[in-house]
PDB file of C-alpha atoms and ligand atoms in Angstrom:
ATOM      1  CA  UNK A   1      -9.632 -13.341 -12.045  1.00 42.00           C
ATOM      2  CA  UNK A   2      -6.914 -15.249 -13.866  1.00 44.00           C
ATOM      3  CA  UNK A   3      -7.029 -18.758 -15.139  1.00 45.00           C
ATOM      4  CA  UNK A   4      -6.833 -21.346 -12.387  1.00 44.00           C
ATOM      5  CA  UNK A   5      -6.759 -18.720  -9.712  1.00 44.00           C
ATOM      6  CA  UNK A   6      -9.003 -19.402  -6.765  1.00 46.00           C
ATOM      7  CA  UNK A   7     -11.415 -16.717  -5.604  1.00 45.00           C
ATOM      8  CA  UNK A   8     -10.275 -14.906  -2.497  1.00 43.00           C
ATOM      9  CA  UNK A   9     -11.494 -15.899   0.924  1.00 46.00           C
ATOM     10  CA  UNK A  10     -12.646 -12.384   1.477  1.00 54.00           C
ATOM     11  CA  UNK A  11     -16.449 -12.183   1.530  1.00 55.00           C
ATOM     12  CA  UNK A  12     -16.559  -8.991  -0.501  1.00 55.00           C
ATOM     13  CA  UNK A  13     -14.486 -10.622  -3.187  1.00 55.00           C
ATOM     14  CA  UNK A  14     -16.769 -13.614  -3.328  1.00 55.00           C
ATOM     15  CA  UNK A  15     -19.852 -11.508  -3.347  1.00 55.00           C
ATOM     16  CA  UNK A  16     -18.485  -9.329  -6.088  1.00 49.00           C
ATOM     17  CA  UNK A  17     -17.313 -12.276  -8.107  1.00 52.00           C
ATOM     18  CA  UNK A  18     -20.604 -14.097  -8.100  1.00 52.00           C
ATOM     19  CA  UNK A  19     -22.565 -10.939  -8.573  1.00 51.00           C
ATOM     20  CA  UNK A  20     -20.551 -10.431 -11.739  1.00 48.00           C
ATOM     21  CA  UNK A  21     -21.022 -14.047 -12.585  1.00 49.00           C
ATOM     22  CA  UNK A  22     -24.745 -13.720 -12.372  1.00 46.00           C
ATOM     23  CA  UNK A  23     -24.907 -10.572 -14.404  1.00 44.00           C
ATOM     24  CA  UNK A  24     -22.412  -9.242 -16.912  1.00 44.00           C
ATOM     25  CA  UNK A  25     -20.278 -12.373 -17.053  1.00 47.00           C
ATOM     26  CA  UNK A  26     -22.990 -14.820 -17.605  1.00 52.00           C
ATOM     27  CA  UNK A  27     -25.245 -14.366 -20.512  1.00 54.00           C
ATOM     28  CA  UNK A  28     -27.875 -16.820 -21.479  1.00 58.00           C
ATOM     29  CA  UNK A  29     -29.402 -16.906 -24.871  1.00 57.00           C
ATOM     30  CA  UNK A  30     -32.142 -19.147 -25.991  1.00 53.00           C
ATOM     31  CA  UNK A  31     -31.889 -19.257 -29.714  1.00 50.00           C
ATOM     32  CA  UNK A  32     -34.250 -20.917 -32.037  1.00 47.00           C
ATOM     33  CA  UNK A  33     -33.289 -21.227 -35.668  1.00 45.00           C
ATOM     34  CA  UNK A  34     -34.944 -23.359 -38.305  1.00 49.00           C
ATOM     35  CA  UNK A  35     -35.110 -26.780 -36.727  1.00 51.00           C
ATOM     36  CA  UNK A  36     -32.079 -25.985 -34.620  1.00 55.00           C
ATOM     37  CA  UNK A  37     -32.540 -25.472 -30.934  1.00 67.00           C
ATOM     38  CA  UNK A  38     -29.497 -24.043 -29.288  1.00 76.00           C
ATOM     39  CA  UNK A  39     -28.979 -22.964 -25.753  1.00 85.00           C
ATOM     40  CA  UNK A  40     -25.981 -20.729 -25.463  1.00 87.00           C
ATOM     41  CA  UNK A  41     -24.073 -19.436 -22.477  1.00 89.00           C
ATOM     42  CA  UNK A  42     -21.321 -16.875 -22.959  1.00 88.00           C
ATOM     43  CA  UNK A  43     -19.122 -16.244 -19.972  1.00 87.00           C
ATOM     44  CA  UNK A  44     -15.989 -14.252 -19.418  1.00 87.00           C
ATOM     45  CA  UNK A  45     -14.158 -14.622 -16.120  1.00 85.00           C
ATOM     46  CA  UNK A  46     -10.948 -12.966 -17.278  1.00 86.00           C
ATOM     47  CA  UNK A  47      -9.906  -9.724 -15.692  1.00 87.00           C
ATOM     48  CA  UNK A  48      -9.960  -7.684 -18.863  1.00 88.00           C
ATOM     49  CA  UNK A  49     -13.004  -9.424 -20.333  1.00 86.00           C
ATOM     50  CA  UNK A  50     -11.011 -10.670 -23.255  1.00 88.00           C
ATOM     51  CA  UNK A  51     -11.643 -14.395 -23.010  1.00 86.00           C
ATOM     52  CA  UNK A  52     -15.305 -15.104 -23.573  1.00 87.00           C
ATOM     53  CA  UNK A  53     -16.089 -18.773 -23.244  1.00 88.00           C
ATOM     54  CA  UNK A  54     -18.875 -20.167 -25.321  1.00 91.00           C
ATOM     55  CA  UNK A  55     -20.978 -23.066 -24.076  1.00 93.00           C
ATOM     56  CA  UNK A  56     -23.617 -24.352 -26.460  1.00 92.00           C
ATOM     57  CA  UNK A  57     -26.130 -26.774 -24.986  1.00 92.00           C
ATOM     58  CA  UNK A  58     -24.036 -27.128 -21.837  1.00 94.00           C
ATOM     59  CA  UNK A  59     -24.552 -29.934 -19.349  1.00 94.00           C
ATOM     60  CA  UNK A  60     -22.668 -30.649 -16.231  1.00 95.00           C
ATOM     61  CA  UNK A  61     -22.151 -33.514 -13.832  1.00 96.00           C
ATOM     62  CA  UNK A  62     -20.682 -33.151 -10.356  1.00 97.00           C
ATOM     63  CA  UNK A  63     -17.247 -34.750  -9.919  1.00 97.00           C
ATOM     64  CA  UNK A  64     -17.262 -34.515  -6.141  1.00 96.00           C
ATOM     65  CA  UNK A  65     -19.595 -34.634  -3.171  1.00 95.00           C
ATOM     66  CA  UNK A  66     -17.687 -31.741  -1.715  1.00 95.00           C
ATOM     67  CA  UNK A  67     -19.814 -28.638  -1.640  1.00 95.00           C
ATOM     68  CA  UNK A  68     -18.641 -25.074  -1.781  1.00 93.00           C
ATOM     69  CA  UNK A  69     -20.626 -22.079  -0.694  1.00 93.00           C
ATOM     70  CA  UNK A  70     -20.732 -18.814  -2.600  1.00 92.00           C
ATOM     71  CA  UNK A  71     -22.850 -15.800  -2.168  1.00 93.00           C
ATOM     72  CA  UNK A  72     -24.704 -15.605  -5.438  1.00 92.00           C
ATOM     73  CA  UNK A  73     -26.607 -12.825  -7.065  1.00 91.00           C
ATOM     74  CA  UNK A  74     -28.535 -12.668 -10.284  1.00 91.00           C
ATOM     75  CA  UNK A  75     -30.087 -10.163 -12.640  1.00 86.00           C
ATOM     76  CA  UNK A  76     -33.299 -12.118 -12.447  1.00 86.00           C
ATOM     77  CA  UNK A  77     -33.476 -11.492  -8.727  1.00 88.00           C
ATOM     78  CA  UNK A  78     -32.019  -7.996  -8.483  1.00 86.00           C
ATOM     79  CA  UNK A  79     -30.511  -6.850  -5.215  1.00 88.00           C
ATOM     80  CA  UNK A  80     -30.486 -10.193  -3.435  1.00 91.00           C
ATOM     81  CA  UNK A  81     -27.422 -12.179  -2.505  1.00 92.00           C
ATOM     82  CA  UNK A  82     -27.673 -15.496  -0.756  1.00 93.00           C
ATOM     83  CA  UNK A  83     -25.307 -18.317   0.026  1.00 93.00           C
ATOM     84  CA  UNK A  84     -25.751 -21.311  -2.191  1.00 95.00           C
ATOM     85  CA  UNK A  85     -24.034 -24.674  -1.826  1.00 95.00           C
ATOM     86  CA  UNK A  86     -22.940 -26.326  -5.037  1.00 96.00           C
ATOM     87  CA  UNK A  87     -20.542 -29.127  -5.934  1.00 97.00           C
ATOM     88  CA  UNK A  88     -17.141 -27.482  -6.097  1.00 95.00           C
ATOM     89  CA  UNK A  89     -15.962 -29.481  -9.081  1.00 97.00           C
ATOM     90  CA  UNK A  90     -18.001 -30.388 -12.159  1.00 98.00           C
ATOM     91  CA  UNK A  91     -17.431 -31.815 -15.599  1.00 98.00           C
ATOM     92  CA  UNK A  92     -18.987 -29.627 -18.277  1.00 97.00           C
ATOM     93  CA  UNK A  93     -19.916 -30.936 -21.705  1.00 97.00           C
ATOM     94  CA  UNK A  94     -20.803 -28.429 -24.363  1.00 96.00           C
ATOM     95  CA  UNK A  95     -20.283 -27.467 -27.976  1.00 94.00           C
ATOM     96  CA  UNK A  96     -17.864 -24.682 -28.868  1.00 92.00           C
ATOM     97  CA  UNK A  97     -18.660 -21.817 -31.206  1.00 89.00           C
ATOM     98  CA  UNK A  98     -17.897 -24.038 -34.169  1.00 91.00           C
ATOM     99  CA  UNK A  99     -20.308 -26.680 -32.930  1.00 91.00           C
ATOM    100  CA  UNK A 100     -17.533 -29.044 -31.886  1.00 95.00           C
ATOM    101  CA  UNK A 101     -18.122 -30.969 -28.659  1.00 97.00           C
ATOM    102  CA  UNK A 102     -15.704 -30.453 -25.818  1.00 97.00           C
ATOM    103  CA  UNK A 103     -15.363 -31.184 -22.153  1.00 97.00           C
ATOM    104  CA  UNK A 104     -14.045 -29.064 -19.367  1.00 95.00           C
ATOM    105  CA  UNK A 105     -13.335 -29.647 -15.737  1.00 97.00           C
ATOM    106  CA  UNK A 106     -14.506 -26.601 -13.819  1.00 96.00           C
ATOM    107  CA  UNK A 107     -13.655 -25.706 -10.241  1.00 95.00           C
ATOM    108  CA  UNK A 108     -14.210 -22.740  -7.996  1.00 91.00           C
ATOM    109  CA  UNK A 109     -15.843 -19.705  -9.486  1.00 89.00           C
ATOM    110  CA  UNK A 110     -16.097 -21.162 -12.972  1.00 91.00           C
ATOM    111  CA  UNK A 111     -17.911 -24.193 -11.585  1.00 94.00           C
ATOM    112  CA  UNK A 112     -20.328 -21.908  -9.727  1.00 93.00           C
ATOM    113  CA  UNK A 113     -20.994 -19.811 -12.822  1.00 91.00           C
ATOM    114  CA  UNK A 114     -21.564 -22.660 -15.201  1.00 93.00           C
ATOM    115  CA  UNK A 115     -23.974 -24.306 -12.771  1.00 95.00           C
ATOM    116  CA  UNK A 116     -25.795 -21.033 -12.215  1.00 93.00           C
ATOM    117  CA  UNK A 117     -26.125 -20.461 -15.974  1.00 91.00           C
ATOM    118  CA  UNK A 118     -27.127 -24.071 -16.746  1.00 92.00           C
ATOM    119  CA  UNK A 119     -29.830 -23.662 -14.158  1.00 92.00           C
ATOM    120  CA  UNK A 120     -31.118 -20.629 -16.062  1.00 89.00           C
ATOM    121  CA  UNK A 121     -31.360 -22.723 -19.203  1.00 88.00           C
ATOM    122  CA  UNK A 122     -33.454 -25.169 -17.205  1.00 87.00           C
ATOM    123  CA  UNK A 123     -35.622 -22.418 -15.810  1.00 89.00           C
ATOM    124  CA  UNK A 124     -34.122 -22.590 -12.363  1.00 91.00           C
ATOM    125  CA  UNK A 125     -32.846 -19.695 -10.282  1.00 92.00           C
ATOM    126  CA  UNK A 126     -30.422 -19.696  -7.357  1.00 92.00           C
ATOM    127  CA  UNK A 127     -33.271 -18.807  -5.000  1.00 92.00           C
ATOM    128  CA  UNK A 128     -34.683 -22.264  -5.707  1.00 93.00           C
ATOM    129  CA  UNK A 129     -31.869 -23.625  -3.560  1.00 94.00           C
ATOM    130  CA  UNK A 130     -32.974 -21.629  -0.557  1.00 94.00           C
ATOM    131  CA  UNK A 131     -35.412 -22.614   2.139  1.00 94.00           C
ATOM    132  CA  UNK A 132     -39.085 -21.912   1.439  1.00 94.00           C
ATOM    133  CA  UNK A 133     -39.041 -19.282   4.111  1.00 94.00           C
ATOM    134  CA  UNK A 134     -36.133 -17.377   2.582  1.00 93.00           C
ATOM    135  CA  UNK A 135     -37.490 -17.724  -0.926  1.00 93.00           C
ATOM    136  CA  UNK A 136     -40.909 -16.418   0.086  1.00 94.00           C
ATOM    137  CA  UNK A 137     -39.328 -13.487   1.839  1.00 93.00           C
ATOM    138  CA  UNK A 138     -37.393 -12.551  -1.300  1.00 93.00           C
ATOM    139  CA  UNK A 139     -40.490 -13.029  -3.451  1.00 91.00           C
ATOM    140  CA  UNK A 140     -42.519 -10.718  -1.247  1.00 93.00           C
ATOM    141  CA  UNK A 141     -39.834  -8.040  -1.317  1.00 91.00           C
ATOM    142  CA  UNK A 142     -39.556  -8.290  -5.100  1.00 89.00           C
ATOM    143  CA  UNK A 143     -43.327  -8.033  -5.502  1.00 91.00           C
ATOM    144  CA  UNK A 144     -43.302  -4.955  -3.318  1.00 91.00           C
ATOM    145  CA  UNK A 145     -40.530  -3.454  -5.445  1.00 86.00           C
ATOM    146  CA  UNK A 146     -42.448  -4.164  -8.628  1.00 84.00           C
ATOM    147  CA  UNK A 147     -45.532  -2.462  -7.183  1.00 89.00           C
ATOM    148  CA  UNK A 148     -43.467   0.579  -6.250  1.00 85.00           C
ATOM    149  CA  UNK A 149     -41.942   0.787  -9.688  1.00 78.00           C
ATOM    150  CA  UNK A 150     -45.196   0.211 -11.529  1.00 69.00           C
TER     151      UNK A 150
HETATM  152 ZN1   ZN B   1     -28.480 -15.649 -12.990  1.00 75.85          ZN
END
């Protein structure tokens, strides 16, 4: 998906996009060096995977009350895709790869991805946005899968 291009309305597109966002595109690293605690997200939303964006210690704040719904998936919860509402526009503050602070206004898919990945850094998964009922159902299925693969 190109810069500034909005994700398609097509459900398959959205599903694919956020599936990618939750897996290959988003990569979370918790790095601890000597007295330096860095939380790094590397994300590449470009079509040819040539524009990795680096977010060190990212934080975001919503810029709108308007919510947008995407079907999200995640490596941490393999095989499950659920609709999640998130603010559709956020301001992201982070350090770049040289440690210089920068700000970015993110909308659409990028906004979804950065929120998803920031959540990871805070130990939160997209299933935490779902109803208890849905979350429990997913948990049970995952536990069953783990037992089968054990
Ligand atoms: Zn994820």
